[in-house]
Amino acid sequence: MVEPSPSRRAAAERHGARVLDPRAVDVVDEVMAHTRGRGVDAAVECAGRPEALDAAICSMAAQAPVVMVALYSGPVAIGASAVRLAEMALLGAEAYPDGVFERHDVRDARRLKVLVDIPGNPTG
């Protein structure tokens, strides 16, 4: 795990995680040293910082997934050659609380006029 916050690092360590401070070490070098050059099997990028995504991509084992759950404030350049040569999967993911779509469907159904009834449409 990579975490700049001392309190979150400490909490993760209490639960058995090995945690790197990205301000104190080169994350890619540390990961590669710890994995004997293999890289990690998966990464979840939650920071929304381009350098965190780059470190995740550069720390991966071949054919490993990098899952992006963070939002970025603007366009982010990625090392496309590294992604392709390692045959890794670069995935975006979004999670919603239970019921969020139902609430939106009801709200939108009251506000919007349905012009075409599509089979399976919750408001149709």
mmCIF file with all atom_site columns, C-alpha atoms in Angstrom:
data_model
loop_
_atom_site.group_PDB
_atom_site.id
_atom_site.type_symbol
_atom_site.label_atom_id
_atom_site.label_alt_id
_atom_site.label_comp_id
_atom_site.label_asym_id
_atom_site.label_entity_id
_atom_site.label_seq_id
_atom_site.pdbx_PDB_ins_code
_atom_site.Cartn_x
_atom_site.Cartn_y
_atom_site.Cartn_z
_atom_site.occupancy
_atom_site.B_iso_or_equiv
_atom_site.pdbx_formal_charge
_atom_site.auth_seq_id
_atom_site.auth_comp_id
_atom_site.auth_asym_id
_atom_site.auth_atom_id
_atom_site.pdbx_PDB_model_num
ATOM 1   C CA . MET A 1 1   ? 0.000   0.000  0.000   1.00 0.00 ? 1   MET A CA 1
ATOM 2   C CA . VAL A 1 2   ? 1.173   3.534  -0.727  1.00 0.00 ? 2   VAL A CA 1
ATOM 3   C CA . GLU A 1 3   ? -0.067  6.237  1.625   1.00 0.00 ? 3   GLU A CA 1
ATOM 4   C CA . PRO A 1 4   ? 1.295   9.722  2.384   1.00 0.00 ? 4   PRO A CA 1
ATOM 5   C CA . SER A 1 5   ? -0.817  10.253 5.533   1.00 0.00 ? 5   SER A CA 1
ATOM 6   C CA . PRO A 1 6   ? 0.978   9.113  8.715   1.00 0.00 ? 6   PRO A CA 1
ATOM 7   C CA . SER A 1 7   ? -2.280  8.272  10.512  1.00 0.00 ? 7   SER A CA 1
ATOM 8   C CA . ARG A 1 8   ? -3.638  6.201  7.616   1.00 0.00 ? 8   ARG A CA 1
ATOM 9   C CA . ARG A 1 9   ? -0.261  4.467  7.211   1.00 0.00 ? 9   ARG A CA 1
ATOM 10  C CA . ALA A 1 10  ? -0.304  3.567  10.900  1.00 0.00 ? 10  ALA A CA 1
ATOM 11  C CA . ALA A 1 11  ? -3.875  2.248  10.681  1.00 0.00 ? 11  ALA A CA 1
ATOM 12  C CA . ALA A 1 12  ? -3.025  0.087  7.668   1.00 0.00 ? 12  ALA A CA 1
ATOM 13  C CA . GLU A 1 13  ? 0.120   -1.225 9.357   1.00 0.00 ? 13  GLU A CA 1
ATOM 14  C CA . ARG A 1 14  ? -1.916  -2.184 12.451  1.00 0.00 ? 14  ARG A CA 1
ATOM 15  C CA . HIS A 1 15  ? -3.930  -4.432 10.137  1.00 0.00 ? 15  HIS A CA 1
ATOM 16  C CA . GLY A 1 16  ? -0.834  -6.068 8.691   1.00 0.00 ? 16  GLY A CA 1
ATOM 17  C CA . ALA A 1 17  ? -0.298  -4.053 5.504   1.00 0.00 ? 17  ALA A CA 1
ATOM 18  C CA . ARG A 1 18  ? 3.173   -3.151 4.277   1.00 0.00 ? 18  ARG A CA 1
ATOM 19  C CA . VAL A 1 19  ? 2.881   0.590  3.632   1.00 0.00 ? 19  VAL A CA 1
ATOM 20  C CA . LEU A 1 20  ? 5.174   2.923  1.693   1.00 0.00 ? 20  LEU A CA 1
ATOM 21  C CA . ASP A 1 21  ? 5.367   6.686  2.154   1.00 0.00 ? 21  ASP A CA 1
ATOM 22  C CA . PRO A 1 22  ? 5.609   8.103  -1.387  1.00 0.00 ? 22  PRO A CA 1
ATOM 23  C CA . ARG A 1 23  ? 7.287   11.237 -0.038  1.00 0.00 ? 23  ARG A CA 1
ATOM 24  C CA . ALA A 1 24  ? 10.084  9.231  1.580   1.00 0.00 ? 24  ALA A CA 1
ATOM 25  C CA . VAL A 1 25  ? 10.861  6.467  -0.934  1.00 0.00 ? 25  VAL A CA 1
ATOM 26  C CA . ASP A 1 26  ? 10.734  5.751  -4.647  1.00 0.00 ? 26  ASP A CA 1
ATOM 27  C CA . VAL A 1 27  ? 7.615   3.577  -4.756  1.00 0.00 ? 27  VAL A CA 1
ATOM 28  C CA . VAL A 1 28  ? 8.502   1.739  -7.970  1.00 0.00 ? 28  VAL A CA 1
ATOM 29  C CA . ASP A 1 29  ? 12.026  0.929  -6.749  1.00 0.00 ? 29  ASP A CA 1
ATOM 30  C CA . GLU A 1 30  ? 10.691  -0.329 -3.400  1.00 0.00 ? 30  GLU A CA 1
ATOM 31  C CA . VAL A 1 31  ? 7.987   -2.474 -5.002  1.00 0.00 ? 31  VAL A CA 1
ATOM 32  C CA . MET A 1 32  ? 10.388  -3.993 -7.490  1.00 0.00 ? 32  MET A CA 1
ATOM 33  C CA . ALA A 1 33  ? 12.960  -4.709 -4.773  1.00 0.00 ? 33  ALA A CA 1
ATOM 34  C CA . HIS A 1 34  ? 10.321  -6.322 -2.529  1.00 0.00 ? 34  HIS A CA 1
ATOM 35  C CA . THR A 1 35  ? 8.929   -8.461 -5.390  1.00 0.00 ? 35  THR A CA 1
ATOM 36  C CA . ARG A 1 36  ? 12.390  -9.317 -6.783  1.00 0.00 ? 36  ARG A CA 1
ATOM 37  C CA . GLY A 1 37  ? 11.637  -7.450 -9.997  1.00 0.00 ? 37  GLY A CA 1
ATOM 38  C CA . ARG A 1 38  ? 8.310   -9.151 -10.669 1.00 0.00 ? 38  ARG A CA 1
ATOM 39  C CA . GLY A 1 39  ? 5.931   -6.350 -9.673  1.00 0.00 ? 39  GLY A CA 1
ATOM 40  C CA . VAL A 1 40  ? 2.603   -6.558 -7.871  1.00 0.00 ? 40  VAL A CA 1
ATOM 41  C CA . ASP A 1 41  ? -0.384  -8.638 -8.959  1.00 0.00 ? 41  ASP A CA 1
ATOM 42  C CA . ALA A 1 42  ? -2.918  -5.792 -8.845  1.00 0.00 ? 42  ALA A CA 1
ATOM 43  C CA . ALA A 1 43  ? -3.197  -2.123 -7.978  1.00 0.00 ? 43  ALA A CA 1
ATOM 44  C CA . VAL A 1 44  ? -6.128  0.089  -7.051  1.00 0.00 ? 44  VAL A CA 1
ATOM 45  C CA . GLU A 1 45  ? -5.406  3.789  -7.617  1.00 0.00 ? 45  GLU A CA 1
ATOM 46  C CA . CYS A 1 46  ? -7.495  5.912  -5.250  1.00 0.00 ? 46  CYS A CA 1
ATOM 47  C CA . ALA A 1 47  ? -5.493  9.140  -4.980  1.00 0.00 ? 47  ALA A CA 1
ATOM 48  C CA . GLY A 1 48  ? -6.432  10.847 -8.228  1.00 0.00 ? 48  GLY A CA 1
ATOM 49  C CA . ARG A 1 49  ? -2.861  12.011 -8.688  1.00 0.00 ? 49  ARG A CA 1
ATOM 50  C CA . PRO A 1 50  ? -1.052  11.401 -11.989 1.00 0.00 ? 50  PRO A CA 1
ATOM 51  C CA . GLU A 1 51  ? 2.146   10.345 -10.230 1.00 0.00 ? 51  GLU A CA 1
ATOM 52  C CA . ALA A 1 52  ? 0.223   7.712  -8.250  1.00 0.00 ? 52  ALA A CA 1
ATOM 53  C CA . LEU A 1 53  ? -1.235  6.239  -11.435 1.00 0.00 ? 53  LEU A CA 1
ATOM 54  C CA . ASP A 1 54  ? 2.197   6.236  -13.070 1.00 0.00 ? 54  ASP A CA 1
ATOM 55  C CA . ALA A 1 55  ? 3.734   4.488  -10.046 1.00 0.00 ? 55  ALA A CA 1
ATOM 56  C CA . ALA A 1 56  ? 0.972   1.884  -10.137 1.00 0.00 ? 56  ALA A CA 1
ATOM 57  C CA . ILE A 1 57  ? 1.511   1.199  -13.843 1.00 0.00 ? 57  ILE A CA 1
ATOM 58  C CA . CYS A 1 58  ? 5.295   0.966  -13.421 1.00 0.00 ? 58  CYS A CA 1
ATOM 59  C CA . SER A 1 59  ? 4.972   -1.360 -10.389 1.00 0.00 ? 59  SER A CA 1
ATOM 60  C CA . MET A 1 60  ? 2.862   -4.048 -12.031 1.00 0.00 ? 60  MET A CA 1
ATOM 61  C CA . ALA A 1 61  ? 3.600   -7.644 -12.884 1.00 0.00 ? 61  ALA A CA 1
ATOM 62  C CA . ALA A 1 62  ? 2.865   -8.786 -16.422 1.00 0.00 ? 62  ALA A CA 1
ATOM 63  C CA . GLN A 1 63  ? -0.839  -9.173 -17.225 1.00 0.00 ? 63  GLN A CA 1
ATOM 64  C CA . ALA A 1 64  ? -1.864  -7.515 -13.957 1.00 0.00 ? 64  ALA A CA 1
ATOM 65  C CA . PRO A 1 65  ? -4.790  -5.089 -13.584 1.00 0.00 ? 65  PRO A CA 1
ATOM 66  C CA . VAL A 1 66  ? -4.604  -1.465 -12.501 1.00 0.00 ? 66  VAL A CA 1
ATOM 67  C CA . VAL A 1 67  ? -8.030  -0.312 -11.332 1.00 0.00 ? 67  VAL A CA 1
ATOM 68  C CA . MET A 1 68  ? -8.677  3.430  -11.253 1.00 0.00 ? 68  MET A CA 1
ATOM 69  C CA . VAL A 1 69  ? -11.350 4.465  -8.754  1.00 0.00 ? 69  VAL A CA 1
ATOM 70  C CA . ALA A 1 70  ? -10.109 8.031  -8.289  1.00 0.00 ? 70  ALA A CA 1
ATOM 71  C CA . LEU A 1 71  ? -11.311 11.109 -10.103 1.00 0.00 ? 71  LEU A CA 1
ATOM 72  C CA . TYR A 1 72  ? -8.627  13.199 -11.799 1.00 0.00 ? 72  TYR A CA 1
ATOM 73  C CA . SER A 1 73  ? -8.839  16.982 -12.055 1.00 0.00 ? 73  SER A CA 1
ATOM 74  C CA . GLY A 1 74  ? -7.775  16.953 -15.699 1.00 0.00 ? 74  GLY A CA 1
ATOM 75  C CA . PRO A 1 75  ? -6.254  14.818 -18.439 1.00 0.00 ? 75  PRO A CA 1
ATOM 76  C CA . VAL A 1 76  ? -3.594  12.351 -17.298 1.00 0.00 ? 76  VAL A CA 1
ATOM 77  C CA . ALA A 1 77  ? -0.790  11.070 -19.529 1.00 0.00 ? 77  ALA A CA 1
ATOM 78  C CA . ILE A 1 78  ? -0.052  7.376  -19.167 1.00 0.00 ? 78  ILE A CA 1
ATOM 79  C CA . GLY A 1 79  ? 2.856   5.264  -20.306 1.00 0.00 ? 79  GLY A CA 1
ATOM 80  C CA . ALA A 1 80  ? 0.910   3.440  -23.004 1.00 0.00 ? 80  ALA A CA 1
ATOM 81  C CA . SER A 1 81  ? 3.945   1.386  -24.022 1.00 0.00 ? 81  SER A CA 1
ATOM 82  C CA . ALA A 1 82  ? 4.355   0.090  -20.468 1.00 0.00 ? 82  ALA A CA 1
ATOM 83  C CA . VAL A 1 83  ? 0.674   -0.909 -20.382 1.00 0.00 ? 83  VAL A CA 1
ATOM 84  C CA . ARG A 1 84  ? 0.860   -2.641 -23.746 1.00 0.00 ? 84  ARG A CA 1
ATOM 85  C CA . LEU A 1 85  ? 4.236   -4.364 -23.277 1.00 0.00 ? 85  LEU A CA 1
ATOM 86  C CA . ALA A 1 86  ? 3.211   -5.768 -19.892 1.00 0.00 ? 86  ALA A CA 1
ATOM 87  C CA . GLU A 1 87  ? -0.176  -6.807 -21.330 1.00 0.00 ? 87  GLU A CA 1
ATOM 88  C CA . MET A 1 88  ? -1.813  -5.221 -18.308 1.00 0.00 ? 88  MET A CA 1
ATOM 89  C CA . ALA A 1 89  ? -5.422  -4.222 -17.946 1.00 0.00 ? 89  ALA A CA 1
ATOM 90  C CA . LEU A 1 90  ? -6.117  -0.573 -17.142 1.00 0.00 ? 90  LEU A CA 1
ATOM 91  C CA . LEU A 1 91  ? -9.658  -0.408 -15.769 1.00 0.00 ? 91  LEU A CA 1
ATOM 92  C CA . GLY A 1 92  ? -11.925 2.366  -14.548 1.00 0.00 ? 92  GLY A CA 1
ATOM 93  C CA . ALA A 1 93  ? -14.457 1.565  -11.832 1.00 0.00 ? 93  ALA A CA 1
ATOM 94  C CA . GLU A 1 94  ? -17.290 3.405  -10.165 1.00 0.00 ? 94  GLU A CA 1
ATOM 95  C CA . ALA A 1 95  ? -19.286 2.332  -7.125  1.00 0.00 ? 95  ALA A CA 1
ATOM 96  C CA . TYR A 1 96  ? -22.648 3.635  -6.034  1.00 0.00 ? 96  TYR A CA 1
ATOM 97  C CA . PRO A 1 97  ? -24.539 3.170  -2.763  1.00 0.00 ? 97  PRO A CA 1
ATOM 98  C CA . ASP A 1 98  ? -27.516 0.808  -2.826  1.00 0.00 ? 98  ASP A CA 1
ATOM 99  C CA . GLY A 1 99  ? -30.645 2.489  -4.104  1.00 0.00 ? 99  GLY A CA 1
ATOM 100 C CA . VAL A 1 100 ? -28.987 5.448  -5.854  1.00 0.00 ? 100 VAL A CA 1
ATOM 101 C CA . PHE A 1 101 ? -30.313 4.475  -9.276  1.00 0.00 ? 101 PHE A CA 1
ATOM 102 C CA . GLU A 1 102 ? -33.813 3.851  -7.980  1.00 0.00 ? 102 GLU A CA 1
ATOM 103 C CA . ARG A 1 103 ? -33.897 7.331  -6.416  1.00 0.00 ? 103 ARG A CA 1
ATOM 104 C CA . HIS A 1 104 ? -32.681 8.924  -9.651  1.00 0.00 ? 104 HIS A CA 1
ATOM 105 C CA . ASP A 1 105 ? -35.153 6.920  -11.735 1.00 0.00 ? 105 ASP A CA 1
ATOM 106 C CA . VAL A 1 106 ? -38.124 8.083  -9.641  1.00 0.00 ? 106 VAL A CA 1
ATOM 107 C CA . ARG A 1 107 ? -36.944 11.694 -9.587  1.00 0.00 ? 107 ARG A CA 1
ATOM 108 C CA . ASP A 1 108 ? -36.232 11.734 -13.311 1.00 0.00 ? 108 ASP A CA 1
ATOM 109 C CA . ALA A 1 109 ? -39.519 10.018 -14.179 1.00 0.00 ? 109 ALA A CA 1
ATOM 110 C CA . ARG A 1 110 ? -41.441 12.854 -12.532 1.00 0.00 ? 110 ARG A CA 1
ATOM 111 C CA . ARG A 1 111 ? -39.426 15.529 -14.296 1.00 0.00 ? 111 ARG A CA 1
ATOM 112 C CA . LEU A 1 112 ? -38.886 14.041 -17.750 1.00 0.00 ? 112 LEU A CA 1
ATOM 113 C CA . LYS A 1 113 ? -41.464 13.118 -20.342 1.00 0.00 ? 113 LYS A CA 1
ATOM 114 C CA . VAL A 1 114 ? -40.851 9.655  -21.787 1.00 0.00 ? 114 VAL A CA 1
ATOM 115 C CA . LEU A 1 115 ? -40.865 10.021 -25.575 1.00 0.00 ? 115 LEU A CA 1
ATOM 116 C CA . VAL A 1 116 ? -40.106 6.409  -26.462 1.00 0.00 ? 116 VAL A CA 1
ATOM 117 C CA . ASP A 1 117 ? -40.959 3.361  -24.374 1.00 0.00 ? 117 ASP A CA 1
ATOM 118 C CA . ILE A 1 118 ? -37.906 1.087  -24.393 1.00 0.00 ? 118 ILE A CA 1
ATOM 119 C CA . PRO A 1 119 ? -38.555 -2.475 -23.186 1.00 0.00 ? 119 PRO A CA 1
ATOM 120 C CA . GLY A 1 120 ? -36.915 -2.932 -19.791 1.00 0.00 ? 120 GLY A CA 1
ATOM 121 C CA . ASN A 1 121 ? -36.811 0.823  -19.100 1.00 0.00 ? 121 ASN A CA 1
ATOM 122 C CA . PRO A 1 122 ? -37.656 1.256  -15.384 1.00 0.00 ? 122 PRO A CA 1
ATOM 123 C CA . THR A 1 123 ? -39.814 4.306  -16.126 1.00 0.00 ? 123 THR A CA 1
ATOM 124 C CA . GLY A 1 124 ? -41.574 2.719  -19.151 1.00 0.00 ? 124 GLY A CA 1
#
